[in-house]
């Protein structure tokens, strides 16, 4: 494998029970973190109703976490230099537990949003650092297995989140979506501290890059709020969205120029000078954006047009975890021997196939036909995250892995936000277009329309009921046509990524030096 897989100098890989316990503790913390990005989604109606606010106001519970998390993730490298990997990770987990408790106890929406901002901010370093600590725990030859353990949790948690959140909201109460983090977080923090405390990374006092930090907070915050609220506010027809877009653009340009010329940047953009890091991060971000768009569209379509409940839609999505869990350890073992670009290429073919399968859905689709692509999708996920993570971390010195992991995860999270906004907007716009086109065909001179009205009337429906039924049928057809178009496009875009991943340099079968991918 690459130098990315080497443990820091002076720390031998863990062995035996310590390795197992360390892997479980780090994976639990990651699982808890990723779970919290999706668990609140289906609980918004319950939270909004309980706190006496509208559902659109309630969505700030999701937006606030996403904004704070996106800002904090790329700061991981700088914070690690200042405080050390182990101290920062354990502190992040404990503060996350405290923020979760406060979220559950929040008596009103304003306090809940404030605590979600804290929760998102302290969650930022957890995922990159769990990746870095896991890689330091395994010998170079088994680094693929380390990445497999890590990616299994990041793949399964977003699927379990909506199911668990829905069940807790329906059967217990919504604060429990936050309270369940407390025992998990405390256990993960205690085990991590016991095992990794002697393996602390060196620290140094680094100046705080205040202009860079302020610019980062402004442009990422403005961009995330714009993406979250764009559809609701009708995008650039809204003055608020235009203002957010301009603020994000200006702050981003300033941030870019400042960080490239700053001696102690808050985000290490020099990582983009590495060919493998650029190719791996860009490919992963684009694939994740497309993948996440599909994850959002399917439950939305099932619930709004096909009559599925939130729990049933969540259970329909759940089989994605089967092959993801089964294949991840196998992919992890094969990584040192197989060129990761071939594995990533296989993933794009599988993900494209899943999109094309979904592009054939109709309004009469049965549950098995909906579930089958979900099962196949698991194989695409297993072969997506692992090889691309291996590619982007190849040649990165161990001391820079937290910064590299933080920056690549930031790009992935941002791409996911773009994917969600674009997918839902395109789907709704195309649904309206198809609806208008189909309604044009419902005239007294259209044989199909006349026949449909006659059959509905003969079934005993009043003229008003007949028109209402026809309207629902037209809306259902329009929505499925829009879904089909989205997935055809998504499939071809997945195939286009085949060219991008091969821009990475061929991987040597032996460990490469720190500058191997220059």
Coordinates of C-alpha atoms in Angstrom, one line a residue:
X1 CA 0.0 0.0 0.0
X2 CA 1.0 3.6 0.2
X3 CA 2.8 5.6 2.8
X4 CA -0.6 6.8 4.0
X5 CA -0.9 3.5 5.7
X6 CA 2.3 3.8 7.8
X7 CA 1.9 4.2 11.5
X8 CA 3.6 7.3 12.9
X9 CA 7.2 6.9 13.7
X10 CA 7.7 5.5 17.2
X11 CA 4.3 3.8 17.4
X12 CA 4.2 0.1 16.5
X13 CA 0.9 -1.2 15.2
X14 CA -1.5 -2.5 17.8
X15 CA -2.0 -6.2 18.4
X16 CA -4.5 -8.6 19.8
X17 CA -7.3 -7.4 22.1
X18 CA -6.0 -3.8 22.0
X19 CA -6.4 -3.7 18.2
X20 CA -9.9 -5.2 18.4
X21 CA -11.0 -2.8 21.1
X22 CA -9.4 0.2 19.5
X23 CA -11.1 -0.6 16.1
X24 CA -14.5 -1.1 17.8
X25 CA -14.2 2.1 19.8
X26 CA -13.2 4.3 16.8
X27 CA -15.8 2.7 14.6
X28 CA -18.5 3.2 17.3
X29 CA -17.6 6.9 17.5
X30 CA -17.7 7.2 13.7
X31 CA -21.0 5.4 13.5
X32 CA -22.6 7.7 16.2
X33 CA -21.4 10.7 14.3
X34 CA -22.6 9.7 10.8
X35 CA -25.9 8.4 12.3
X36 CA -26.6 11.9 13.6
X37 CA -26.4 13.4 10.1
X38 CA -29.5 11.4 9.0
X39 CA -31.4 10.3 12.2
X40 CA -33.1 13.7 12.6
X41 CA -34.4 13.8 9.0
X42 CA -37.6 11.7 9.6
X43 CA -38.1 13.1 13.1
X44 CA -38.6 16.7 11.9
X45 CA -42.4 16.6 11.9
X46 CA -42.4 15.2 15.5
X47 CA -39.8 17.8 16.7
X48 CA -41.7 20.7 15.0
X49 CA -45.1 19.6 16.4
X50 CA -43.7 19.2 19.9
X51 CA -41.9 22.6 19.9
X52 CA -44.9 24.3 18.2
X53 CA -43.1 25.4 15.0
X54 CA -43.6 24.7 11.3
X55 CA -41.9 21.9 9.5
X56 CA -39.9 24.4 7.4
X57 CA -38.6 26.0 10.6
X58 CA -37.9 22.5 12.0
X59 CA -35.5 21.8 9.1
X60 CA -33.0 24.2 10.7
X61 CA -32.3 21.3 13.0
X62 CA -30.7 19.6 10.0
X63 CA -29.2 22.7 8.4
X64 CA -27.5 24.0 11.6
X65 CA -25.7 20.7 12.1
X66 CA -24.6 20.5 8.5
X67 CA -23.3 24.0 8.4
X68 CA -21.3 23.7 11.7
X69 CA -20.0 20.2 10.7
X70 CA -18.9 21.4 7.2
X71 CA -16.9 24.3 8.7
X72 CA -15.2 22.1 11.4
X73 CA -14.1 19.2 9.2
X74 CA -11.4 21.0 7.2
X75 CA -10.0 22.5 10.5
X76 CA -9.0 19.0 11.7
X77 CA -5.4 19.3 10.4
X78 CA -4.7 22.6 12.2
X79 CA -6.4 21.5 15.5
X80 CA -4.4 18.2 15.4
X81 CA -1.1 20.1 15.3
X82 CA -2.2 22.2 18.2
X83 CA -3.8 19.6 20.6
X84 CA -2.7 16.1 19.3
X85 CA -4.8 13.4 17.6
X86 CA -5.8 11.5 20.7
X87 CA -6.7 14.4 22.9
X88 CA -8.6 16.1 20.1
X89 CA -10.6 13.0 19.2
X90 CA -11.5 12.1 22.8
X91 CA -12.5 15.7 23.6
X92 CA -14.6 15.8 20.4
X93 CA -16.5 12.6 21.4
X94 CA -17.1 13.8 25.0
X95 CA -18.3 17.3 23.8
X96 CA -20.5 15.5 21.2
X97 CA -22.1 13.5 24.0
X98 CA -22.7 16.7 26.1
X99 CA -24.2 18.5 23.0
X100 CA -26.5 15.4 22.4
X101 CA -27.7 15.6 26.0
X102 CA -28.4 19.3 25.7
X103 CA -30.2 18.8 22.3
X104 CA -32.6 16.2 24.0
X105 CA -33.3 18.6 26.9
X106 CA -33.8 21.7 24.7
X107 CA -37.2 23.3 25.6
X108 CA -37.5 25.4 22.4
X109 CA -36.4 25.5 18.8
X110 CA -33.9 28.3 19.3
X111 CA -31.9 26.4 22.0
X112 CA -32.2 23.1 20.0
X113 CA -30.6 24.8 16.9
X114 CA -27.9 26.4 19.1
X115 CA -27.0 23.0 20.6
X116 CA -27.1 21.3 17.1
X117 CA -24.5 23.9 16.0
X118 CA -22.3 22.9 18.9
X119 CA -22.9 19.3 18.1
X120 CA -22.0 19.7 14.4
X121 CA -18.9 21.8 15.2
X122 CA -17.4 19.3 17.7
X123 CA -18.3 16.4 15.4
X124 CA -16.1 17.8 12.7
X125 CA -12.7 16.3 13.7
X126 CA -14.2 12.9 14.7
X127 CA -14.4 11.2 11.2
X128 CA -10.9 12.3 9.9
X129 CA -9.2 11.5 13.2
X130 CA -10.9 8.1 13.5
X131 CA -9.5 7.3 10.0
X132 CA -6.0 8.5 11.0
X133 CA -6.0 6.6 14.3
X134 CA -7.2 3.4 12.7
X135 CA -4.5 3.6 10.0
X136 CA -1.9 4.0 12.7
X137 CA -3.2 0.9 14.5
X138 CA -2.6 -1.5 11.7
X139 CA 0.6 -2.6 10.0
X140 CA 1.0 -1.3 6.4
X141 CA 0.1 -4.7 4.9
X142 CA -3.3 -4.6 6.6
X143 CA -4.1 -1.0 6.1
X144 CA -6.9 -2.1 3.7
X145 CA -8.6 -3.9 6.5
X146 CA -8.4 -0.7 8.6
X147 CA -10.1 1.3 5.9
X148 CA -12.7 -1.5 5.5
X149 CA -13.6 -1.3 9.2
X150 CA -13.9 2.4 9.0
X151 CA -15.9 2.5 5.8
X152 CA -18.4 -0.1 7.0
X153 CA -19.6 2.2 9.7
X154 CA -19.8 5.3 7.4
X155 CA -21.8 3.3 4.9
X156 CA -24.3 1.6 7.2
X157 CA -25.0 4.5 9.6
X158 CA -26.8 6.7 7.0
X159 CA -29.2 3.8 6.2
X160 CA -29.9 2.9 9.8
X161 CA -30.4 6.6 10.8
X162 CA -33.9 7.2 9.3
X163 CA -35.2 3.8 10.4
X164 CA -34.0 4.3 14.0
X165 CA -35.1 7.9 14.0
X166 CA -38.5 7.0 12.8
X167 CA -39.0 4.2 15.2
X168 CA -37.8 6.3 18.2
X169 CA -40.0 9.2 17.3
X170 CA -43.1 6.9 16.8
X171 CA -42.6 4.6 19.8
X172 CA -40.6 6.6 22.4
X173 CA -40.1 10.4 21.9
X174 CA -37.8 12.5 19.7
X175 CA -35.3 13.5 22.4
X176 CA -34.1 9.8 22.3
X177 CA -32.6 10.3 18.9
X178 CA -30.0 12.3 20.8
X179 CA -29.9 10.4 24.1
X180 CA -28.8 7.2 22.4
X181 CA -25.5 8.9 21.7
X182 CA -24.7 9.2 25.4
X183 CA -23.7 5.6 26.3
X184 CA -22.1 4.9 22.9
X185 CA -20.0 8.1 23.1
X186 CA -18.9 7.6 26.7
X187 CA -17.8 4.0 26.0
X188 CA -16.0 5.0 22.8
X189 CA -14.2 7.9 24.5
X190 CA -13.1 5.8 27.5
X191 CA -11.8 2.9 25.4
X192 CA -10.0 5.2 23.0
X193 CA -8.3 7.1 25.8
X194 CA -7.1 3.9 27.5
X195 CA -5.6 2.4 24.3
X196 CA -4.4 5.5 22.4
X197 CA -3.2 7.8 25.2
X198 CA 0.5 6.5 25.0
X199 CA 0.3 7.0 21.2
X200 CA -0.4 10.7 21.2
X201 CA 0.9 12.6 18.2
X202 CA 3.4 15.4 18.7
X203 CA 2.0 18.9 19.1
X204 CA 3.3 22.4 18.4
X205 CA 2.1 25.9 19.0
X206 CA 0.8 27.2 15.7
X207 CA -0.5 30.8 15.2
X208 CA -4.3 31.1 14.7
X209 CA -4.9 32.2 11.1
X210 CA -7.8 34.5 12.0
X211 CA -8.6 35.9 8.5
X212 CA -8.6 32.4 7.0
X213 CA -10.8 31.0 9.8
X214 CA -13.3 33.9 9.5
X215 CA -13.4 33.6 5.7
X216 CA -13.9 29.8 6.0
X217 CA -16.8 30.2 8.4
X218 CA -18.5 32.8 6.2
X219 CA -18.2 31.1 2.8
X220 CA -19.0 27.6 4.0
X221 CA -21.8 28.8 6.2
X222 CA -23.4 30.9 3.4
X223 CA -23.0 28.0 0.8
X224 CA -24.5 25.4 3.1
X225 CA -27.5 27.6 4.0
X226 CA -28.0 28.5 0.3
X227 CA -28.0 24.8 -0.7
X228 CA -30.3 23.8 2.2
X229 CA -32.8 26.6 1.7
X230 CA -32.5 27.1 -2.1
X231 CA -35.4 24.9 -3.2
X232 CA -37.7 26.2 -0.4
X233 CA -37.0 29.8 -1.4
X234 CA -37.1 29.2 -5.2
X235 CA -33.4 29.5 -5.7
X236 CA -32.1 32.6 -7.5
X237 CA -35.6 34.2 -7.8
X238 CA -35.1 34.9 -4.1
X239 CA -33.0 37.9 -3.0
X240 CA -31.9 35.9 0.1
X241 CA -30.4 33.1 -2.0
X242 CA -28.7 35.6 -4.4
X243 CA -27.2 37.4 -1.4
X244 CA -26.0 34.1 0.2
X245 CA -24.4 33.1 -3.2
X246 CA -22.5 36.3 -3.6
X247 CA -21.3 36.2 0.0
X248 CA -20.1 32.6 -0.4
X249 CA -18.3 33.5 -3.7
X250 CA -16.5 36.6 -2.4
X251 CA -15.5 34.9 0.9
X252 CA -14.3 31.8 -1.0
X253 CA -12.1 33.8 -3.4
X254 CA -10.6 35.7 -0.4
X255 CA -10.1 32.4 1.5
X256 CA -8.4 30.8 -1.5
X257 CA -6.0 33.7 -2.1
X258 CA -5.2 34.2 1.6
X259 CA -4.7 30.5 2.4
X260 CA -2.3 30.0 -0.5
X261 CA -0.1 32.8 0.7
X262 CA -0.4 32.3 4.5
X263 CA 2.6 30.8 6.3
X264 CA 0.4 28.9 8.8
X265 CA -2.9 28.3 6.9
X266 CA -6.0 27.1 8.8
X267 CA -6.6 24.6 5.9
X268 CA -3.6 23.0 4.2
X269 CA -4.5 23.6 0.5
X270 CA -1.0 22.5 -0.6
X271 CA -2.4 18.9 -0.4
X272 CA -4.0 19.7 -3.8
X273 CA -0.5 19.7 -5.3
X274 CA -0.6 15.9 -4.9
X275 CA -1.9 14.2 -8.1
X276 CA -3.5 11.2 -6.3
X277 CA -5.1 13.4 -3.6
X278 CA -6.8 15.6 -6.3
X279 CA -7.9 12.7 -8.5
X280 CA -9.2 10.6 -5.5
X281 CA -10.9 13.5 -3.8
X282 CA -12.5 14.9 -6.9
X283 CA -13.8 11.5 -8.0
X284 CA -15.1 10.6 -4.5
X285 CA -16.8 14.0 -4.2
X286 CA -18.6 13.7 -7.6
X287 CA -19.6 10.1 -7.0
X288 CA -20.9 10.8 -3.5
X289 CA -22.9 13.8 -4.8
X290 CA -24.6 11.5 -7.4
X291 CA -25.0 8.7 -4.9
X292 CA -26.5 10.9 -2.3
X293 CA -29.0 12.5 -4.8
X294 CA -30.4 9.0 -5.5
X295 CA -30.6 8.2 -1.7
X296 CA -32.8 11.3 -1.3
X297 CA -35.0 10.9 -4.4
X298 CA -36.1 7.3 -3.8
X299 CA -37.6 7.7 -0.3
X300 CA -39.1 11.0 -1.4
X301 CA -40.8 9.4 -4.4
X302 CA -42.0 6.4 -2.4
X303 CA -43.5 8.6 0.3
X304 CA -45.1 11.3 -1.8
X305 CA -46.3 9.2 -4.7
X306 CA -46.4 5.5 -3.8
X307 CA -48.1 5.7 -0.4
X308 CA -45.1 4.4 1.6
X309 CA -44.8 5.4 5.3
X310 CA -41.5 6.9 6.5
X311 CA -40.7 3.6 8.3
X312 CA -41.5 1.5 5.3
X313 CA -39.5 3.7 3.0
X314 CA -36.6 3.4 5.5
X315 CA -36.9 -0.4 5.6
X316 CA -37.0 -0.5 1.8
X317 CA -33.6 1.4 1.7
X318 CA -32.1 -0.9 4.4
X319 CA -30.9 -3.8 2.2
X320 CA -28.2 -1.6 0.8
X321 CA -26.2 -2.5 3.9
X322 CA -26.2 -6.3 3.2
X323 CA -23.6 -6.4 0.5
X324 CA -21.8 -3.3 1.8
X325 CA -21.1 -5.2 5.1
X326 CA -20.2 -8.5 3.4
X327 CA -17.9 -7.1 0.8
X328 CA -16.0 -4.5 2.7
X329 CA -13.7 -6.9 4.6
X330 CA -13.0 -8.8 1.3
X331 CA -12.2 -5.5 -0.6
X332 CA -10.1 -4.4 2.4
X333 CA -8.0 -7.6 2.2
X334 CA -7.6 -7.4 -1.6
X335 CA -6.5 -3.7 -1.6
X336 CA -2.8 -4.3 -1.2
X337 CA -2.8 -6.7 -4.2
X338 CA -5.3 -5.0 -6.6
X339 CA -5.0 -1.7 -8.3
X340 CA -7.7 0.5 -6.5
X341 CA -8.5 2.2 -9.8
X342 CA -9.9 -1.1 -11.1
X343 CA -12.1 -1.5 -7.9
X344 CA -13.3 2.1 -8.2
X345 CA -14.1 1.5 -11.9
X346 CA -16.1 -1.6 -11.0
X347 CA -18.0 0.6 -8.5
X348 CA -18.9 3.1 -11.2
X349 CA -20.2 0.4 -13.4
X350 CA -22.3 -1.1 -10.6
X351 CA -23.7 2.4 -9.5
X352 CA -24.5 3.1 -13.2
X353 CA -26.3 -0.2 -13.4
X354 CA -28.4 0.6 -10.3
X355 CA -29.3 4.0 -11.8
X356 CA -30.4 2.3 -15.0
X357 CA -32.5 -0.3 -13.1
X358 CA -34.2 2.6 -11.3
X359 CA -34.8 4.4 -14.6
X360 CA -37.2 1.6 -15.5
X361 CA -39.6 2.1 -12.5
X362 CA -43.3 2.7 -13.2
X363 CA -46.2 3.7 -11.1
X364 CA -47.2 0.0 -10.7
X365 CA -43.7 -1.0 -9.4
X366 CA -43.8 -3.7 -6.7
X367 CA -41.7 -3.6 -3.5
X368 CA -39.2 -6.3 -4.7
X369 CA -38.4 -4.3 -7.8
X370 CA -37.6 -1.3 -5.6
X371 CA -35.6 -3.3 -3.2
X372 CA -33.5 -5.2 -5.8
X373 CA -31.4 -2.1 -6.9
X374 CA -30.9 -1.3 -3.2
X375 CA -29.2 -4.7 -2.7
X376 CA -27.0 -4.3 -5.7
X377 CA -26.2 -0.7 -4.5
X378 CA -24.4 -2.2 -1.5
X379 CA -21.7 -3.7 -3.8
X380 CA -21.2 -0.3 -5.4
X381 CA -20.8 1.3 -2.0
X382 CA -18.2 -1.3 -0.8
X383 CA -16.1 -0.8 -4.0
X384 CA -16.5 3.0 -3.9
X385 CA -15.3 4.4 -0.6
X386 CA -12.4 2.0 0.1
X387 CA -10.4 2.3 -3.1
X388 CA -10.9 6.0 -3.5
X389 CA -9.8 6.6 0.1
X390 CA -6.7 4.5 -0.5
X391 CA -6.0 6.5 -3.7
X392 CA -6.4 10.0 -2.1
X393 CA -4.3 9.1 1.0
X394 CA -1.5 7.4 -1.0
X395 CA 1.8 9.1 -0.6
X396 CA 0.6 11.4 2.2
X397 CA 3.0 11.4 5.2
X398 CA 1.4 10.1 8.4
X399 CA 1.6 13.5 10.1
X400 CA -0.6 15.0 7.3
X401 CA -3.2 12.3 7.2
X402 CA -5.6 14.2 9.6
X403 CA -5.4 17.3 7.3
X404 CA -5.8 15.2 4.2
X405 CA -8.7 13.2 5.6
X406 CA -10.4 16.3 6.9
X407 CA -10.1 18.1 3.6
X408 CA -11.3 15.2 1.5
X409 CA -14.2 14.6 3.9
X410 CA -15.1 18.3 3.6
X411 CA -15.2 18.0 -0.2
X412 CA -17.4 14.8 0.1
X413 CA -19.8 16.4 2.6
X414 CA -20.1 19.6 0.4
X415 CA -20.7 17.5 -2.7
X416 CA -23.4 15.6 -0.9
X417 CA -25.1 18.9 -0.1
X418 CA -24.9 19.9 -3.7
X419 CA -26.2 16.5 -4.8
X420 CA -29.2 16.7 -2.5
X421 CA -30.1 20.2 -3.6
X422 CA -29.7 19.6 -7.3
X423 CA -31.5 16.2 -7.3
X424 CA -34.5 17.4 -5.4
X425 CA -34.8 20.6 -7.5
X426 CA -34.4 18.8 -10.9
X427 CA -36.9 16.1 -9.8
X428 CA -39.5 18.7 -8.8
X429 CA -39.0 20.9 -11.8
X430 CA -39.2 17.9 -14.2
X431 CA -42.3 16.7 -12.4
X432 CA -44.1 20.0 -12.9
X433 CA -43.1 20.1 -16.6
X434 CA -44.3 16.5 -17.2
X435 CA -47.5 17.3 -15.3
X436 CA -48.2 20.3 -17.5
X437 CA -47.5 18.3 -20.6
X438 CA -49.8 15.4 -19.5
X439 CA -52.6 17.7 -18.5
X440 CA -52.5 19.2 -22.1
X441 CA -53.5 15.7 -23.3
X442 CA -56.6 15.6 -21.1
X443 CA -59.1 17.1 -23.5
X444 CA -62.7 16.1 -24.5
X445 CA -61.1 15.1 -27.9
X446 CA -58.5 12.7 -26.4
X447 CA -59.8 9.1 -26.6
X448 CA -57.7 8.0 -23.6
X449 CA -59.0 10.8 -21.4
X450 CA -62.6 10.2 -22.4
X451 CA -62.2 6.4 -21.8
X452 CA -60.6 7.0 -18.4
X453 CA -63.4 9.4 -17.3
X454 CA -66.0 7.0 -18.5
X455 CA -64.6 4.0 -16.6
X456 CA -64.2 6.1 -13.4
X457 CA -67.8 7.4 -13.7
X458 CA -69.1 3.9 -14.3
X459 CA -67.3 2.8 -11.0
X460 CA -69.7 5.2 -9.2
X461 CA -67.4 8.3 -8.9
X462 CA -68.9 11.8 -9.0
X463 CA -67.5 14.2 -11.6
X464 CA -65.4 15.9 -8.9
X465 CA -64.0 12.6 -7.6
X466 CA -63.3 11.6 -11.2
X467 CA -61.2 14.7 -11.8
X468 CA -59.4 14.3 -8.5
X469 CA -58.5 10.7 -9.4
X470 CA -57.3 11.7 -12.8
X471 CA -55.2 14.5 -11.2
X472 CA -53.5 12.0 -8.8
X473 CA -52.8 9.6 -11.7
X474 CA -51.3 12.4 -13.8
X475 CA -49.1 13.6 -10.8
X476 CA -47.9 10.0 -10.2
X477 CA -47.0 9.6 -13.8
X478 CA -45.2 12.9 -14.0
X479 CA -43.2 12.1 -10.8
X480 CA -42.1 8.7 -12.2
X481 CA -41.1 10.2 -15.5
X482 CA -39.0 12.8 -13.7
X483 CA -37.4 10.0 -11.6
X484 CA -36.6 8.0 -14.7
X485 CA -34.9 11.0 -16.4
X486 CA -32.9 11.7 -13.3
X487 CA -31.6 8.1 -13.0
X488 CA -30.8 7.9 -16.7
X489 CA -28.7 11.0 -16.4
X490 CA -27.2 9.8 -13.1
X491 CA -26.2 6.5 -14.7
X492 CA -24.3 8.1 -17.6
X493 CA -22.6 10.5 -15.2
X494 CA -21.4 7.6 -13.1
X495 CA -19.9 6.0 -16.2
X496 CA -18.2 9.3 -17.0
X497 CA -16.2 9.1 -13.7
X498 CA -14.4 6.1 -15.2
X499 CA -12.1 8.6 -17.1
X500 CA -11.5 10.7 -14.0
X501 CA -10.3 8.0 -11.6
X502 CA -7.6 6.8 -14.1
X503 CA -5.9 10.2 -13.8
X504 CA -4.4 8.9 -10.5
X505 CA -0.9 7.4 -10.9
X506 CA -0.6 3.6 -10.9
X507 CA -0.3 2.3 -7.4
X508 CA 3.0 0.5 -6.5
X509 CA 2.6 -2.9 -4.9
X510 CA 5.1 -1.8 -2.2
X511 CA 4.8 1.1 0.3
X512 CA 5.6 4.3 -1.4
X513 CA 7.6 7.2 0.0
X514 CA 6.0 10.4 1.3
X515 CA 6.2 12.2 -2.0
X516 CA 5.3 9.2 -4.2
X517 CA 2.4 10.8 -5.9
X518 CA 4.0 14.1 -6.9

